[in-house]
């Protein structure tokens, strides 16, 4: 348990070899390309140029067409020792060469379009590193040390550059290649406009964006200096019990929470220091009249009706992502009350996901409706109606949603993948193409706002109770979006209630350091990113948590929003936060969630964190967190 591993950020200039760096730089390998040779002559001038002429030359270099393969030299370091006390950087290559290589023509099968460039970062001699430029590299730059750290081939590497100008040039080439790999268009003003449109100029050029929205961060959540500071402290850990392998968590805001497993559902008691077993186990039996399909581990469990009932959404045939119905379970008896089929206009349909009508809907004792999501359909289902569905919010056959556009359309169809609801019932939907759409509670047939994708599918999405902040999960990073804007009358609104226009703040990314992305294990994809849990107006979520491999990763929400936070200094492009706490387990984690705010202890700024692995469930207190 602890924060990100500080050894990864050791100053490389402390290495004994660094005193020879300038000598190494003079011995750079020749560049055979004539245009590259001109670039090399400019580099030679950089070593003796005055500050003003250096900037002029750097501007000239940046204006060159960089489509040729330009080979440059830097020191290459390798991180060894993982997270152990002996972890350190070693010098792997004193005169490493690096270049960005366009492999579009050599590997058409891996590209989304035969005309789209596929840029690789290659570091030599030979091909010591050869990896596509993308978010999987987890690139993290350190301008003060003129270095770039990244993960490739199962290792963590660092390039250290001889001059500030060379460092900037590397970063600009990398950003250009990343943009072209991600969107399949050139990284020009026209290309950015094509991708983001006029309304999302802040996403296209975040360095020029207004940070006023982010300046609205809350006061520090740091406890008083007189309070003893502690890290995350484990309160409870116990075996999964009779439920077998834990597949998911269904946390309650009242007395109990539930561990959903292969054999049934284990009931655990909610305490102010976490969840602890009651010894109760619910083995799900047949449907109406004791008949019906046998229990199989559901892909989603949804609490309803004052947490006395549960909906189990079973996977489709052969483990398909889509389901054709849900089982309505009475938790106290363990009986399946009703088996519902999804049907529309007399035809069976499937659902990818289900969700409560609002953040606090599971606490309503008489609730009978819930939301359903499929690839191209967003709908509300009502268990009081014999036909099930009573309101269609949008479908692939109804053009208002399928063809909705704010001036740019990245794909055909909505490709919905995940969704969540706010306290008032507004809905946020994440898509395979990376888009995040906002639907109001009153007009759900057309998105009020559609945020463009950043190149990665949204696999999970969450939203704060007040609807002002959205957290999207991708395989390699989390994206935090602010929905606040002011209308023409100066009134503050959210993107759920009106069109945000061009007053949209640039998002922020939450990432692992390159080292942690390796240490998280082979299953090192983010999943389940979400805010801590409040269901009361005026209360603000305090933390964000996501699961990646063997890690539960926790960010301080106020810190992420704070524009003056040290992580954001000297960053280019979208700002990324690397300040987090880590809960490390011996096996891959199934899910990590904060308990309801009801269970925050008097000496704690946050309710306990519950972490489930296939065979164990643990609870952690964040009391008096540093």
XYZ file of C-alpha atoms in Angstrom:
626
model
C 0.000 0.000 0.000
C 1.194 3.492 -0.669
C 1.733 6.082 -3.324
C 3.325 5.847 -6.710
C 6.879 4.577 -6.600
C 9.191 7.528 -6.169
C 12.266 5.635 -7.363
C 10.989 6.002 -10.876
C 11.511 9.762 -10.603
C 15.114 9.642 -9.392
C 17.182 12.418 -10.926
C 19.195 10.786 -13.683
C 21.794 13.534 -13.452
C 23.032 11.895 -10.241
C 24.490 9.059 -12.285
C 28.289 8.962 -12.469
C 28.145 8.738 -16.232
C 26.380 12.083 -16.604
C 29.568 14.103 -16.269
C 30.529 12.748 -19.699
C 27.254 13.777 -21.306
C 28.490 16.776 -23.275
C 31.364 14.718 -24.671
C 28.889 12.050 -25.750
C 26.747 14.646 -27.434
C 29.680 15.844 -29.571
C 30.076 12.302 -30.854
C 26.566 11.999 -32.250
C 26.004 9.563 -35.099
C 25.863 11.122 -38.566
C 22.523 11.458 -40.316
C 22.619 10.465 -43.949
C 19.418 12.155 -45.104
C 20.225 15.631 -46.531
C 17.312 17.256 -44.768
C 18.317 15.506 -41.557
C 21.885 16.728 -42.047
C 20.563 20.262 -42.140
C 18.805 19.516 -38.884
C 22.085 18.240 -37.448
C 23.878 21.456 -38.417
C 21.199 23.367 -36.575
C 21.783 21.117 -33.557
C 25.496 21.900 -33.644
C 24.659 25.587 -33.587
C 22.401 25.042 -30.569
C 25.399 24.204 -28.414
C 27.009 27.622 -28.967
C 23.982 29.806 -29.649
C 22.930 32.713 -27.486
C 19.569 32.321 -25.705
C 17.743 34.506 -28.226
C 19.268 32.811 -31.268
C 18.611 29.399 -29.706
C 14.894 30.122 -29.568
C 14.969 31.373 -33.152
C 16.669 28.200 -34.327
C 14.262 26.067 -32.348
C 11.347 27.835 -34.005
C 12.948 27.201 -37.392
C 13.349 23.506 -36.626
C 9.746 23.195 -35.498
C 8.599 24.738 -38.762
C 10.349 22.060 -40.820
C 8.379 19.260 -42.397
C 9.120 16.325 -40.072
C 7.739 13.634 -42.335
C 11.205 12.291 -43.022
C 12.749 9.782 -40.669
C 15.015 11.845 -38.427
C 17.455 9.984 -36.195
C 18.644 11.716 -33.028
C 20.799 10.719 -30.089
C 20.105 10.567 -26.358
C 21.051 8.530 -23.333
C 18.864 5.468 -22.735
C 18.245 4.229 -19.190
C 16.559 1.047 -17.977
C 14.757 0.744 -14.645
C 15.651 -2.432 -12.749
C 14.565 -3.829 -9.410
C 10.854 -3.077 -9.733
C 9.484 -1.739 -6.442
C 12.217 -3.260 -4.267
C 14.580 -1.277 -2.081
C 17.363 -1.896 -4.600
C 15.390 -0.423 -7.517
C 17.464 1.937 -9.634
C 18.135 3.264 -13.108
C 21.038 1.831 -15.068
C 22.593 3.292 -18.186
C 21.572 0.993 -21.051
C 22.999 2.952 -24.000
C 25.318 5.950 -23.792
C 24.704 6.908 -27.436
C 21.234 5.580 -28.120
C 19.575 6.680 -31.330
C 15.860 7.267 -31.546
C 13.484 8.051 -34.357
C 9.807 8.050 -35.217
C 9.253 5.629 -38.087
C 6.201 5.549 -40.342
C 5.274 1.881 -40.875
C 1.969 2.459 -42.629
C 3.115 0.763 -45.813
C 4.778 -2.204 -44.118
C 1.867 -3.300 -41.913
C -1.423 -2.437 -43.545
C -3.263 -5.160 -41.635
C -2.762 -3.397 -38.310
C -3.974 -0.015 -39.454
C -7.539 1.174 -39.451
C -6.990 2.697 -42.875
C -4.347 1.869 -45.450
C -3.678 5.594 -45.875
C -3.291 6.269 -42.139
C 0.285 6.535 -40.845
C 1.333 4.094 -38.185
C 4.147 5.737 -36.250
C 6.565 3.719 -34.153
C 9.150 4.915 -31.671
C 12.376 3.038 -32.308
C 15.418 3.241 -30.057
C 18.740 1.654 -30.974
C 21.383 0.490 -31.621
C 19.372 -2.037 -33.554
C 15.820 -2.151 -32.274
C 16.368 -2.045 -28.533
C 12.864 -0.574 -28.337
C 10.268 -0.669 -31.113
C 6.730 0.233 -30.064
C 3.763 1.992 -31.650
C 3.234 5.548 -30.442
C 0.128 5.379 -28.290
C -1.258 5.617 -24.785
C 0.124 2.136 -24.041
C 3.598 3.685 -23.778
C 2.396 5.618 -20.716
C 4.860 8.365 -21.674
C 5.693 10.711 -18.801
C 7.980 13.678 -19.367
C 10.178 15.564 -16.917
C 11.252 18.910 -18.451
C 13.547 19.774 -15.526
C 15.657 16.696 -16.292
C 15.106 16.745 -20.072
C 13.811 13.188 -19.941
C 10.929 11.045 -21.100
C 9.980 7.832 -19.292
C 7.900 5.144 -20.973
C 6.910 1.481 -20.752
C 7.676 -0.860 -23.657
C 8.501 -4.547 -24.115
C 7.665 -5.246 -20.470
C 10.295 -2.790 -19.164
C 10.498 0.838 -18.098
C 12.848 3.075 -20.054
C 13.987 6.687 -19.926
C 15.484 8.854 -22.650
C 17.536 11.807 -21.469
C 18.210 14.513 -24.018
C 21.306 16.680 -24.380
C 19.514 20.042 -24.670
C 16.193 21.613 -23.812
C 15.584 22.175 -27.518
C 16.098 18.471 -28.265
C 13.732 17.540 -25.458
C 11.051 19.884 -26.807
C 11.556 18.564 -30.316
C 11.097 14.988 -29.113
C 7.894 15.897 -27.322
C 6.479 17.734 -30.322
C 7.300 14.860 -32.685
C 5.793 12.407 -30.233
C 2.585 14.461 -29.905
C 2.316 14.735 -33.677
C 2.745 10.977 -34.152
C 0.301 10.240 -31.334
C -2.351 12.468 -32.906
C -1.919 10.905 -36.346
C -1.929 7.352 -34.979
C -5.033 8.084 -32.922
C -7.185 9.942 -35.414
C -5.777 8.979 -38.818
C -5.415 12.603 -39.953
C -2.425 14.926 -40.026
C -1.653 16.958 -36.914
C -2.427 20.307 -38.536
C -4.904 23.020 -37.579
C -7.230 21.639 -40.208
C -6.814 18.100 -38.881
C -7.527 19.197 -35.310
C -10.594 21.105 -36.462
C -11.766 18.023 -38.322
C -11.456 15.922 -35.168
C -12.619 18.331 -32.468
C -14.618 20.980 -34.284
C -14.892 24.592 -33.130
C -16.589 23.860 -29.818
C -13.745 21.707 -28.514
C -10.807 23.970 -29.320
C -9.656 23.556 -25.696
C -9.289 19.808 -26.302
C -7.345 20.357 -29.507
C -4.975 22.927 -27.966
C -5.171 22.564 -24.179
C -2.169 24.824 -23.661
C -4.241 27.740 -24.901
C -7.372 26.809 -22.935
C -8.911 28.811 -20.114
C -8.354 27.024 -16.792
C -10.951 29.103 -14.954
C -13.315 26.158 -14.494
C -10.629 24.086 -12.829
C -9.718 26.970 -10.532
C -13.024 26.275 -8.779
C -11.409 23.437 -6.819
C -12.447 23.031 -3.215
C -10.376 23.912 -0.184
C -7.757 21.350 0.762
C -9.025 18.166 2.365
C -5.778 17.729 4.303
C -6.515 17.148 8.019
C -5.255 19.629 10.645
C -1.562 19.413 11.434
C -2.365 18.295 14.985
C -4.089 15.172 13.691
C -1.822 12.109 13.357
C -1.250 11.284 9.681
C -1.732 7.731 8.509
C -1.752 5.954 5.187
C -4.453 3.565 4.072
C -5.051 1.089 6.891
C -6.553 -2.330 6.340
C -9.414 -2.973 8.741
C -10.942 -6.269 7.585
C -10.013 -9.096 5.257
C -11.855 -12.354 4.848
C -12.364 -15.229 2.460
C -15.128 -15.194 -0.109
C -16.975 -18.001 1.648
C -19.654 -20.188 0.077
C -20.216 -17.841 -2.847
C -17.099 -19.173 -4.536
C -15.093 -16.869 -6.725
C -16.226 -13.242 -6.315
C -17.346 -11.755 -9.622
C -18.672 -8.352 -8.539
C -19.641 -6.115 -5.612
C -23.095 -4.727 -4.867
C -22.532 -2.199 -2.094
C -25.478 -1.069 -0.022
C -26.023 2.290 1.634
C -28.014 0.726 4.488
C -27.187 -2.338 6.577
C -25.758 -4.820 4.100
C -23.595 -5.227 1.014
C -23.311 -8.245 -1.270
C -20.553 -10.315 -2.848
C -21.844 -11.848 -6.065
C -20.115 -15.108 -6.901
C -20.326 -18.270 -8.921
C -22.564 -20.134 -6.451
C -24.728 -17.336 -5.162
C -24.600 -14.137 -3.153
C -22.816 -13.666 0.162
C -24.264 -11.064 2.524
C -21.824 -8.884 4.475
C -22.514 -6.281 7.157
C -21.695 -2.604 6.620
C -19.636 -0.940 9.358
C -17.889 2.417 9.638
C -14.591 0.622 9.112
C -15.670 -1.510 6.163
C -17.633 -4.658 5.397
C -17.502 -7.810 7.481
C -19.172 -11.184 6.982
C -22.486 -12.046 8.630
C -22.246 -15.707 7.746
C -25.359 -15.355 5.608
C -25.446 -16.770 2.114
C -28.167 -16.502 -0.510
C -28.239 -19.396 -2.952
C -30.433 -18.350 -5.847
C -33.134 -20.882 -6.712
C -35.600 -21.180 -9.621
C -38.016 -18.684 -11.047
C -41.736 -18.225 -10.584
C -43.185 -21.229 -8.850
C -39.725 -22.647 -8.267
C -39.055 -23.142 -11.939
C -36.912 -21.309 -14.393
C -33.355 -21.259 -15.604
C -30.561 -22.266 -13.283
C -28.460 -19.611 -11.567
C -25.349 -18.495 -13.435
C -22.901 -15.830 -12.366
C -24.477 -12.534 -13.448
C -22.548 -9.885 -15.341
C -24.363 -7.167 -13.383
C -26.158 -7.037 -10.007
C -28.392 -4.045 -9.281
C -29.938 -3.296 -5.875
C -33.506 -1.928 -5.834
C -36.505 -1.196 -3.594
C -34.756 -0.072 -0.457
C -32.048 -2.684 -1.072
C -34.453 -5.555 -0.396
C -34.515 -6.668 -4.037
C -31.846 -7.247 -6.643
C -31.800 -7.483 -10.416
C -29.351 -10.011 -11.846
C -28.390 -9.534 -15.457
C -27.051 -12.840 -16.700
C -24.626 -13.065 -19.606
C -25.982 -14.207 -22.937
C -25.317 -17.532 -24.544
C -21.669 -18.619 -24.489
C -20.805 -15.685 -22.251
C -21.910 -13.030 -24.748
C -21.688 -9.404 -23.673
C -25.391 -8.864 -24.323
C -28.225 -10.269 -22.251
C -31.821 -10.934 -23.242
C -33.314 -10.464 -19.773
C -32.928 -10.068 -16.011
C -33.851 -12.076 -12.927
C -35.676 -10.205 -10.175
C -34.556 -11.630 -6.816
C -36.020 -11.191 -3.344
C -32.852 -11.039 -1.241
C -34.469 -12.143 2.019
C -35.830 -15.384 0.575
C -33.302 -15.932 -2.200
C -36.161 -16.600 -4.614
C -36.377 -15.357 -8.176
C -39.611 -13.367 -8.114
C -39.803 -12.738 -11.855
C -37.784 -13.430 -14.964
C -38.026 -10.465 -17.311
C -37.287 -10.608 -21.034
C -36.280 -7.561 -22.993
C -38.802 -7.024 -25.757
C -39.596 -4.167 -28.118
C -42.560 -4.103 -30.469
C -43.022 -7.822 -30.076
C -39.408 -8.626 -30.866
C -36.798 -9.844 -28.395
C -33.940 -7.417 -27.882
C -30.740 -7.570 -25.843
C -29.109 -5.224 -23.368
C -25.435 -4.624 -22.742
C -25.896 -2.963 -19.344
C -28.485 -1.898 -16.771
C -28.409 0.925 -14.201
C -30.556 2.600 -11.569
C -32.671 5.574 -12.579
C -30.540 7.847 -10.374
C -27.651 7.758 -7.890
C -29.974 7.142 -4.939
C -32.678 5.091 -6.659
C -31.744 1.833 -4.918
C -32.838 3.423 -1.616
C -36.389 4.105 -2.829
C -38.658 1.411 -1.344
C -41.180 1.444 -4.206
C -38.885 1.866 -7.214
C -39.933 -0.232 -10.197
C -38.074 1.261 -13.149
C -34.484 0.978 -14.294
C -32.392 1.958 -17.294
C -31.107 -0.304 -20.031
C -28.331 0.170 -22.571
C -27.499 -1.632 -25.782
C -25.089 -0.787 -28.593
C -27.540 1.614 -30.227
C -30.349 1.824 -27.731
C -30.943 3.642 -24.443
C -34.248 2.818 -22.760
C -36.195 2.705 -19.535
C -37.845 -0.504 -18.352
C -40.795 -0.730 -15.985
C -41.431 -3.930 -14.037
C -45.070 -2.938 -13.389
C -45.952 -3.233 -17.067
C -46.618 -6.688 -18.455
C -44.757 -5.754 -21.611
C -41.763 -4.411 -19.683
C -40.629 -1.422 -21.694
C -42.679 1.764 -21.335
C -40.341 4.431 -22.694
C -37.765 4.290 -25.445
C -35.101 6.956 -25.069
C -33.211 6.288 -28.275
C -32.542 3.449 -30.690
C -30.566 2.606 -33.779
C -33.736 2.833 -35.856
C -34.582 6.327 -34.630
C -32.404 8.946 -36.271
C -32.425 11.643 -33.498
C -29.874 9.649 -31.487
C -28.135 7.519 -34.073
C -27.358 10.476 -36.322
C -26.994 13.187 -33.668
C -24.120 15.542 -34.476
C -22.435 18.702 -33.197
C -20.625 19.359 -36.444
C -18.462 16.258 -36.497
C -19.350 12.590 -36.706
C -16.623 10.077 -36.003
C -18.487 6.872 -36.734
C -21.755 5.378 -37.857
C -24.049 4.528 -35.005
C -23.706 5.313 -31.333
C -21.753 2.190 -30.246
C -22.886 2.640 -26.640
C -20.851 0.648 -24.148
C -21.491 1.925 -20.591
C -23.577 4.450 -18.705
C -24.398 6.004 -15.323
C -26.957 8.385 -13.826
C -26.749 11.552 -11.718
C -28.688 12.403 -8.590
C -31.534 13.914 -10.594
C -31.695 11.123 -13.179
C -29.671 12.637 -16.015
C -27.643 10.062 -17.931
C -24.064 9.936 -19.188
C -23.179 7.350 -21.831
C -19.719 6.205 -22.949
C -19.086 4.739 -26.398
C -16.635 2.472 -28.174
C -15.427 5.427 -30.267
C -14.501 7.329 -27.086
C -17.432 9.743 -27.221
C -19.216 10.668 -23.999
C -22.818 11.846 -24.411
C -24.996 13.660 -21.888
C -28.782 13.177 -21.776
C -31.081 15.247 -19.569
C -33.755 13.625 -17.430
C -36.499 15.382 -19.393
C -35.303 15.100 -22.983
C -33.534 11.811 -23.440
C -34.017 11.297 -27.142
C -31.189 13.607 -28.111
C -27.895 14.257 -26.367
C -27.534 17.763 -24.965
C -23.746 17.512 -25.199
C -21.394 15.045 -26.911
C -17.741 15.159 -25.910
C -15.377 13.884 -28.620
C -13.257 10.805 -28.100
C -9.545 10.907 -27.310
C -8.883 7.760 -29.310
C -9.632 5.049 -26.738
C -12.969 3.290 -26.107
C -14.785 4.264 -22.919
C -15.194 1.007 -20.978
C -16.812 2.476 -17.847
C -18.265 5.834 -16.922
C -19.334 7.534 -13.684
C -20.686 10.960 -12.770
C -20.872 12.987 -9.570
C -24.210 13.308 -7.804
C -24.553 16.943 -8.919
C -23.674 16.096 -12.541
C -20.779 18.569 -12.695
C -17.956 16.043 -13.196
C -17.651 12.921 -15.336
C -15.056 10.166 -15.026
C -14.493 7.975 -18.069
C -12.365 4.826 -17.961
C -10.213 3.596 -20.825
C -7.700 0.747 -20.836
C -4.717 3.038 -20.217
C -6.008 6.175 -18.492
C -8.998 7.859 -16.850
C -10.450 11.050 -18.273
C -12.020 13.659 -15.965
C -14.412 16.085 -17.643
C -16.066 19.179 -16.201
C -19.618 19.763 -17.486
C -20.028 23.274 -16.018
C -20.575 26.268 -18.278
C -22.315 29.647 -18.188
C -25.149 30.457 -20.548
C -25.623 33.775 -22.346
C -27.238 35.237 -19.221
C -24.270 34.271 -17.051
C -26.196 31.493 -15.296
C -24.209 28.393 -14.369
C -25.454 25.176 -15.954
C -24.190 21.710 -16.772
C -23.934 20.015 -20.132
C -26.901 17.819 -19.153
C -29.290 20.771 -19.254
C -28.023 22.814 -22.201
C -25.636 23.019 -25.101
C -22.209 23.985 -23.803
C -21.116 25.725 -27.014
C -17.449 26.643 -27.161
C -17.043 27.292 -23.418
C -15.793 23.804 -22.694
C -12.755 23.274 -20.473
C -10.023 20.845 -21.503
C -10.271 17.508 -19.660
C -7.650 16.096 -17.326
C -6.165 12.633 -17.485
C -5.392 10.346 -14.570
C -2.567 7.954 -15.371
C -0.195 5.449 -13.871
C 3.505 6.127 -14.034
C 5.309 3.869 -16.539
C 6.742 1.798 -13.694
C 3.378 1.230 -12.009
C 1.821 0.258 -15.321
C 4.309 -2.636 -15.410
C 4.087 -3.502 -11.697
C 0.289 -3.692 -11.857
C 0.658 -7.093 -13.553
C -0.144 -8.644 -16.889
C -3.817 -7.668 -16.674
C -2.872 -4.009 -16.513
C -5.942 -2.390 -18.029
C -7.975 0.136 -16.069
C -11.562 -0.778 -15.283
C -14.385 0.462 -13.092
C -13.177 4.025 -12.459
C -15.623 5.891 -10.229
C -16.142 8.604 -7.653
C -16.736 8.031 -3.984
C -20.433 7.660 -3.174
C -22.734 10.438 -1.989
C -26.508 10.710 -2.438
C -27.212 14.118 -0.958
C -27.283 17.554 -2.557
C -24.501 19.831 -1.378
C -22.061 17.020 -0.622
C -19.031 16.648 -2.873
C -17.286 13.407 -3.716
C -13.760 13.389 -2.249
C -11.879 10.647 -4.058
C -11.720 8.686 -7.292
C -10.778 5.021 -7.505
C -10.043 2.619 -10.349
C -8.799 -0.944 -10.624
C -5.869 -2.019 -12.768
C -4.386 -5.497 -12.433
C -3.285 -6.022 -8.825
C -3.737 -2.329 -7.982
C -6.575 -0.282 -6.609
C -5.553 3.283 -7.440
C -6.953 6.243 -5.487
C -6.790 9.932 -6.412
C -7.700 12.888 -4.225
C -10.483 14.624 -6.189
C -9.645 18.106 -4.908
C -5.996 17.623 -5.825
C -6.836 16.535 -9.357
C -8.969 19.651 -9.870
C -6.380 22.040 -8.441
C -4.736 23.878 -11.351
C -1.699 24.734 -9.208
C -1.018 21.093 -8.348
C 2.646 20.218 -8.864
C 1.854 17.409 -11.328
C 0.703 19.981 -13.876
C 3.804 22.175 -13.885
C 5.551 22.391 -17.266
C 3.202 19.821 -18.815
C 2.352 19.999 -22.497
C -0.949 18.916 -23.993
C -3.713 17.589 -21.777
C -2.665 17.735 -18.136
C -2.118 14.389 -16.412
C -2.159 13.662 -12.678
C 0.203 11.006 -11.313
C -0.324 11.620 -7.576
C -2.227 8.664 -6.192
C -2.314 5.994 -3.510
C -2.060 2.305 -4.351
C -3.594 -0.723 -2.655
C -1.605 -3.760 -3.822
C -3.007 -7.293 -3.715
C -1.446 -10.665 -4.508
C -3.903 -11.366 -7.331
C -5.830 -9.359 -9.869
C -8.556 -7.249 -8.284
C -12.163 -7.737 -9.342
C -13.501 -4.395 -8.154
C -12.719 -1.454 -5.879
C -15.440 0.822 -4.523
C -15.972 3.337 -1.764
C -18.800 2.657 0.638
C -21.624 5.154 0.969
C -20.848 8.425 2.721
C -23.074 7.213 5.588
C -20.151 5.078 6.738
C -17.480 7.787 6.924
C -16.114 7.751 10.467
C -15.881 10.965 12.484
C -12.076 11.066 12.112
C -12.104 10.231 8.413
C -12.554 12.385 5.315
C -13.925 9.390 3.438
C -15.963 6.220 3.801
C -13.974 2.955 3.718
C -12.712 1.479 0.468
C -13.805 -2.089 -0.306
C -11.459 -4.150 -2.474
C -12.486 -7.554 -3.820
C -10.240 -10.187 -5.364
C -11.690 -13.502 -6.598
C -11.190 -15.170 -3.205
C -11.085 -12.332 -0.648
C -12.713 -9.045 0.251
C -10.820 -6.337 2.162
C -11.774 -2.980 3.638
C -9.473 -0.011 4.054
C -9.840 3.123 6.113
C -8.522 6.405 4.740
C -8.733 8.030 8.171
C -6.349 10.953 8.618
C -4.882 10.449 5.184
C -1.739 12.447 4.402
